[in-house]
Amino acid sequence: MKRICVFSGSSKGALDDYARTAASLGRELARRGIGVVYGAASIGLMGSVADAALEEGGEVIGVIPEALMMDEVVHTGLTDLKVVASMHERKALMARLSDGFIALPGGYGTLEELAEMITWLQLRIHAKPCGVLNVRDYYGHLIRFLDHAVDHGFLKQKHRDKLLIADTVDGVLDALTRFHLP
Ligand code: AMP
């Protein structure tokens, strides 16, 4: 794997473990020689991942829509910053640049990005692994909801199983590395 796209909160969250784990993911990606692709912000868990990967000498590519550039939260020390016209272009470019996707804890933005990438995998628009780093069981409710969706006939078990879930950095990276579409 050359690059992994990390989706994560633009907030730090309520527990220190979230930012600690985000930094540890950034560091481990750099140590494994895997570049980070992400939303280019300097704030929240997004900033924690990027700072840690950069400190460890890793490649970090930020992709941001022009409209969000006004926000003054854009990370100024990235390996590369790609400015695109819209949120749609951003996600398409993030997907193109990356060999897999990991969601850390986050809100609507993170959920929307993860949902689109796992939907594209289900539809075979791409064949890249999608993982969730379930820090402190932050995603426990979502995971139970997905099982509920299977029980109620809206999600096939084989598609439910495409979402890789791990509670450690090594666990999620190893799951992504091992992944292949049947
Ligand atoms: P959220 O989980 O709602 O905090 O949103 C985080 C996700 O949405 C990130 O993965 C980003 O790609 C995107 N995002 C949200 N806010 C920003 C921001 N201020 N600057 C850049 N990207 C953002």
Short mmCIF file of C-alpha atoms and ligand atoms in Angstrom, two decimals:
data_model
loop_
_atom_site.label_atom_id
_atom_site.label_comp_id
_atom_site.label_asym_id
_atom_site.label_seq_id
_atom_site.Cartn_x
_atom_site.Cartn_y
_atom_site.Cartn_z
CA MET A 1 0.00 0.00 0.00
CA LYS A 2 1.39 3.34 -1.04
CA ARG A 3 -1.15 5.71 0.55
CA ILE A 4 -4.08 5.47 2.92
CA CYS A 5 -6.83 8.07 3.21
CA VAL A 6 -7.76 8.91 6.80
CA PHE A 7 -11.18 10.36 7.62
CA SER A 8 -11.43 11.85 11.09
CA GLY A 9 -13.10 14.48 13.22
CA SER A 10 -12.35 18.15 12.81
CA SER A 11 -12.78 18.13 16.60
CA LYS A 12 -10.57 16.43 19.19
CA GLY A 13 -13.46 14.67 20.93
CA ALA A 14 -14.14 14.25 24.61
CA LEU A 15 -11.49 11.64 25.47
CA ASP A 16 -7.71 12.09 25.24
CA ASP A 17 -7.47 8.60 23.75
CA TYR A 18 -8.98 9.85 20.47
CA ALA A 19 -6.17 12.31 19.71
CA ARG A 20 -3.56 9.89 21.14
CA THR A 21 -4.72 7.14 18.79
CA ALA A 22 -4.98 9.54 15.82
CA ALA A 23 -1.34 10.52 16.39
CA SER A 24 -0.30 6.93 16.79
CA LEU A 25 -2.01 6.06 13.47
CA GLY A 26 -0.16 8.93 11.74
CA ARG A 27 3.18 7.79 13.19
CA GLU A 28 2.64 4.13 12.30
CA LEU A 29 1.65 4.97 8.72
CA ALA A 30 4.86 6.97 8.33
CA ARG A 31 6.93 4.15 9.87
CA ARG A 32 5.41 1.66 7.43
CA GLY A 33 6.26 4.00 4.53
CA ILE A 34 2.57 4.59 3.78
CA GLY A 35 1.56 8.15 2.82
CA VAL A 36 -1.47 9.86 4.37
CA VAL A 37 -4.23 11.46 2.28
CA TYR A 38 -6.71 13.53 4.27
CA GLY A 39 -8.87 16.65 4.37
CA ALA A 40 -5.96 19.11 4.90
CA ALA A 41 -7.11 20.68 8.18
CA SER A 42 -4.79 21.49 11.09
CA ILE A 43 -7.51 21.10 13.71
CA GLY A 44 -9.02 18.20 15.64
CA LEU A 45 -8.04 14.60 15.02
CA MET A 46 -7.26 15.58 11.41
CA GLY A 47 -4.40 17.74 12.67
CA SER A 48 -3.23 15.05 15.11
CA VAL A 49 -2.85 12.46 12.32
CA ALA A 50 -1.08 14.87 9.98
CA ASP A 51 1.31 16.34 12.58
CA ALA A 52 2.37 12.91 13.83
CA ALA A 53 2.95 11.51 10.32
CA LEU A 54 4.96 14.60 9.32
CA GLU A 55 7.04 14.48 12.52
CA GLU A 56 7.92 10.89 11.69
CA GLY A 57 9.05 11.93 8.19
CA GLY A 58 5.96 10.63 6.37
CA GLU A 59 4.24 11.94 3.27
CA VAL A 60 0.98 13.82 3.96
CA ILE A 61 -1.22 15.01 1.11
CA GLY A 62 -4.15 17.32 1.93
CA VAL A 63 -7.12 17.66 -0.41
CA ILE A 64 -9.40 20.62 0.17
CA PRO A 65 -12.22 22.37 -1.71
CA GLU A 66 -11.59 26.03 -2.51
CA ALA A 67 -14.53 27.11 -0.32
CA LEU A 68 -12.98 25.56 2.82
CA MET A 69 -9.65 27.34 2.17
CA MET A 70 -11.24 30.48 3.67
CA ASP A 71 -11.46 28.71 7.00
CA GLU A 72 -7.86 29.41 8.02
CA VAL A 73 -7.62 25.93 9.43
CA VAL A 74 -5.64 24.57 6.48
CA HIS A 75 -2.42 22.84 7.54
CA THR A 76 0.51 24.84 6.18
CA GLY A 77 3.23 22.21 6.57
CA LEU A 78 1.94 19.41 4.32
CA THR A 79 4.00 17.54 1.73
CA ASP A 80 1.42 18.55 -0.85
CA LEU A 81 -1.86 20.52 -0.79
CA LYS A 82 -4.37 19.89 -3.57
CA VAL A 83 -7.12 22.50 -3.94
CA VAL A 84 -10.21 21.30 -5.78
CA ALA A 85 -13.47 22.96 -6.86
CA SER A 86 -16.02 21.02 -4.80
CA MET A 87 -16.59 18.46 -2.04
CA HIS A 88 -17.43 15.91 -4.74
CA GLU A 89 -14.13 16.45 -6.53
CA ARG A 90 -12.34 16.24 -3.23
CA LYS A 91 -13.71 12.81 -2.43
CA ALA A 92 -13.04 11.53 -5.93
CA LEU A 93 -9.42 12.73 -5.77
CA MET A 94 -8.92 11.35 -2.25
CA ALA A 95 -10.20 7.99 -3.52
CA ARG A 96 -7.96 8.08 -6.58
CA LEU A 97 -4.81 8.94 -4.59
CA SER A 98 -5.36 6.25 -1.95
CA ASP A 99 -5.13 2.46 -1.72
CA GLY A 100 -7.47 2.20 1.26
CA PHE A 101 -9.50 4.20 3.77
CA ILE A 102 -9.59 4.40 7.56
CA ALA A 103 -12.16 6.26 9.65
CA LEU A 104 -11.17 7.50 13.09
CA PRO A 105 -13.82 8.94 15.42
CA GLY A 106 -15.65 11.92 13.93
CA GLY A 107 -19.03 13.47 13.18
CA TYR A 108 -21.15 13.93 10.05
CA GLY A 109 -18.16 14.72 7.80
CA THR A 110 -16.33 11.54 8.78
CA LEU A 111 -19.47 9.41 8.53
CA GLU A 112 -20.35 10.80 5.11
CA GLU A 113 -16.86 10.10 3.76
CA LEU A 114 -16.78 6.58 5.17
CA ALA A 115 -20.30 5.83 3.92
CA GLU A 116 -19.47 6.93 0.39
CA MET A 117 -16.26 4.89 0.20
CA ILE A 118 -17.88 1.70 1.55
CA THR A 119 -20.79 2.21 -0.86
CA TRP A 120 -18.35 2.53 -3.77
CA LEU A 121 -16.71 -0.71 -2.60
CA GLN A 122 -20.11 -2.44 -2.44
CA LEU A 123 -20.87 -1.20 -5.98
CA ARG A 124 -17.37 -2.18 -7.16
CA ILE A 125 -16.62 1.37 -8.26
CA HIS A 126 -13.33 0.66 -6.49
CA ALA A 127 -11.88 -2.41 -4.79
CA LYS A 128 -10.02 -0.67 -1.96
CA PRO A 129 -10.37 -1.68 1.69
CA CYS A 130 -12.38 0.46 4.13
CA GLY A 131 -11.64 0.20 7.84
CA VAL A 132 -12.83 1.71 11.07
CA LEU A 133 -10.47 2.30 13.96
CA ASN A 134 -12.93 1.77 16.77
CA VAL A 135 -11.12 3.71 19.51
CA ARG A 136 -12.73 3.16 22.94
CA ASP A 137 -15.71 1.58 21.11
CA TYR A 138 -16.69 4.99 19.71
CA TYR A 139 -18.35 3.22 16.76
CA GLY A 140 -20.10 0.52 18.84
CA HIS A 141 -23.54 1.98 18.12
CA LEU A 142 -22.85 2.23 14.39
CA ILE A 143 -21.60 -1.37 14.29
CA ARG A 144 -24.76 -2.55 16.07
CA PHE A 145 -26.84 -0.48 13.66
CA LEU A 146 -25.19 -2.22 10.68
CA ASP A 147 -26.08 -5.61 12.17
CA HIS A 148 -29.63 -4.30 12.64
CA ALA A 149 -29.66 -3.30 8.95
CA VAL A 150 -28.62 -6.87 8.06
CA ASP A 151 -31.33 -8.33 10.34
CA HIS A 152 -33.93 -6.12 8.67
CA GLY A 153 -32.93 -6.96 5.13
CA PHE A 154 -31.42 -3.64 4.04
CA LEU A 155 -27.78 -4.69 4.05
CA LYS A 156 -26.41 -8.01 2.82
CA GLN A 157 -24.13 -9.81 5.28
CA LYS A 158 -21.42 -10.06 2.60
CA HIS A 159 -21.46 -6.25 2.27
CA ARG A 160 -21.63 -5.74 6.04
CA ASP A 161 -18.46 -7.86 6.27
CA LYS A 162 -16.60 -5.62 3.81
CA LEU A 163 -16.25 -2.96 6.52
CA LEU A 164 -13.09 -3.87 8.45
CA ILE A 165 -13.28 -3.05 12.14
CA ALA A 166 -10.39 -3.05 14.61
CA ASP A 167 -9.69 -1.39 17.93
CA THR A 168 -5.94 -0.92 17.52
CA VAL A 169 -3.74 0.87 14.98
CA ASP A 170 -1.84 -2.32 14.06
CA GLY A 171 -5.13 -4.24 13.89
CA VAL A 172 -6.73 -1.91 11.37
CA LEU A 173 -3.57 -1.55 9.26
CA ASP A 174 -3.06 -5.32 9.17
CA ALA A 175 -6.73 -5.85 8.21
CA LEU A 176 -6.41 -3.37 5.34
CA THR A 177 -3.20 -4.99 4.14
CA ARG A 178 -4.74 -8.49 4.16
CA PHE A 179 -7.98 -7.42 2.44
CA HIS A 180 -8.93 -8.79 -0.94
CA LEU A 181 -12.32 -8.81 -2.64
CA PRO A 182 -13.74 -12.31 -3.06
P1 AMP B 1 -16.50 15.94 11.04
O1 AMP B 1 -16.38 14.46 11.28
O2 AMP B 1 -17.89 16.41 10.85
O3 AMP B 1 -15.70 16.77 12.03
O4 AMP B 1 -15.81 16.19 9.62
C1 AMP B 1 -14.52 15.74 9.38
C2 AMP B 1 -14.34 15.27 7.97
O5 AMP B 1 -14.98 16.19 7.08
C3 AMP B 1 -12.86 15.24 7.62
O6 AMP B 1 -12.42 13.93 7.26
C4 AMP B 1 -12.71 16.26 6.49
O7 AMP B 1 -12.40 15.65 5.25
C5 AMP B 1 -14.02 17.00 6.41
N1 AMP B 1 -13.95 18.33 7.11
C6 AMP B 1 -14.79 18.77 8.07
N2 AMP B 1 -14.46 20.01 8.49
C7 AMP B 1 -13.36 20.38 7.79
C8 AMP B 1 -12.53 21.55 7.77
N3 AMP B 1 -12.77 22.62 8.55
N4 AMP B 1 -11.49 21.58 6.92
C9 AMP B 1 -11.26 20.53 6.13
N5 AMP B 1 -11.99 19.41 6.10
C10 AMP B 1 -13.04 19.31 6.92
#
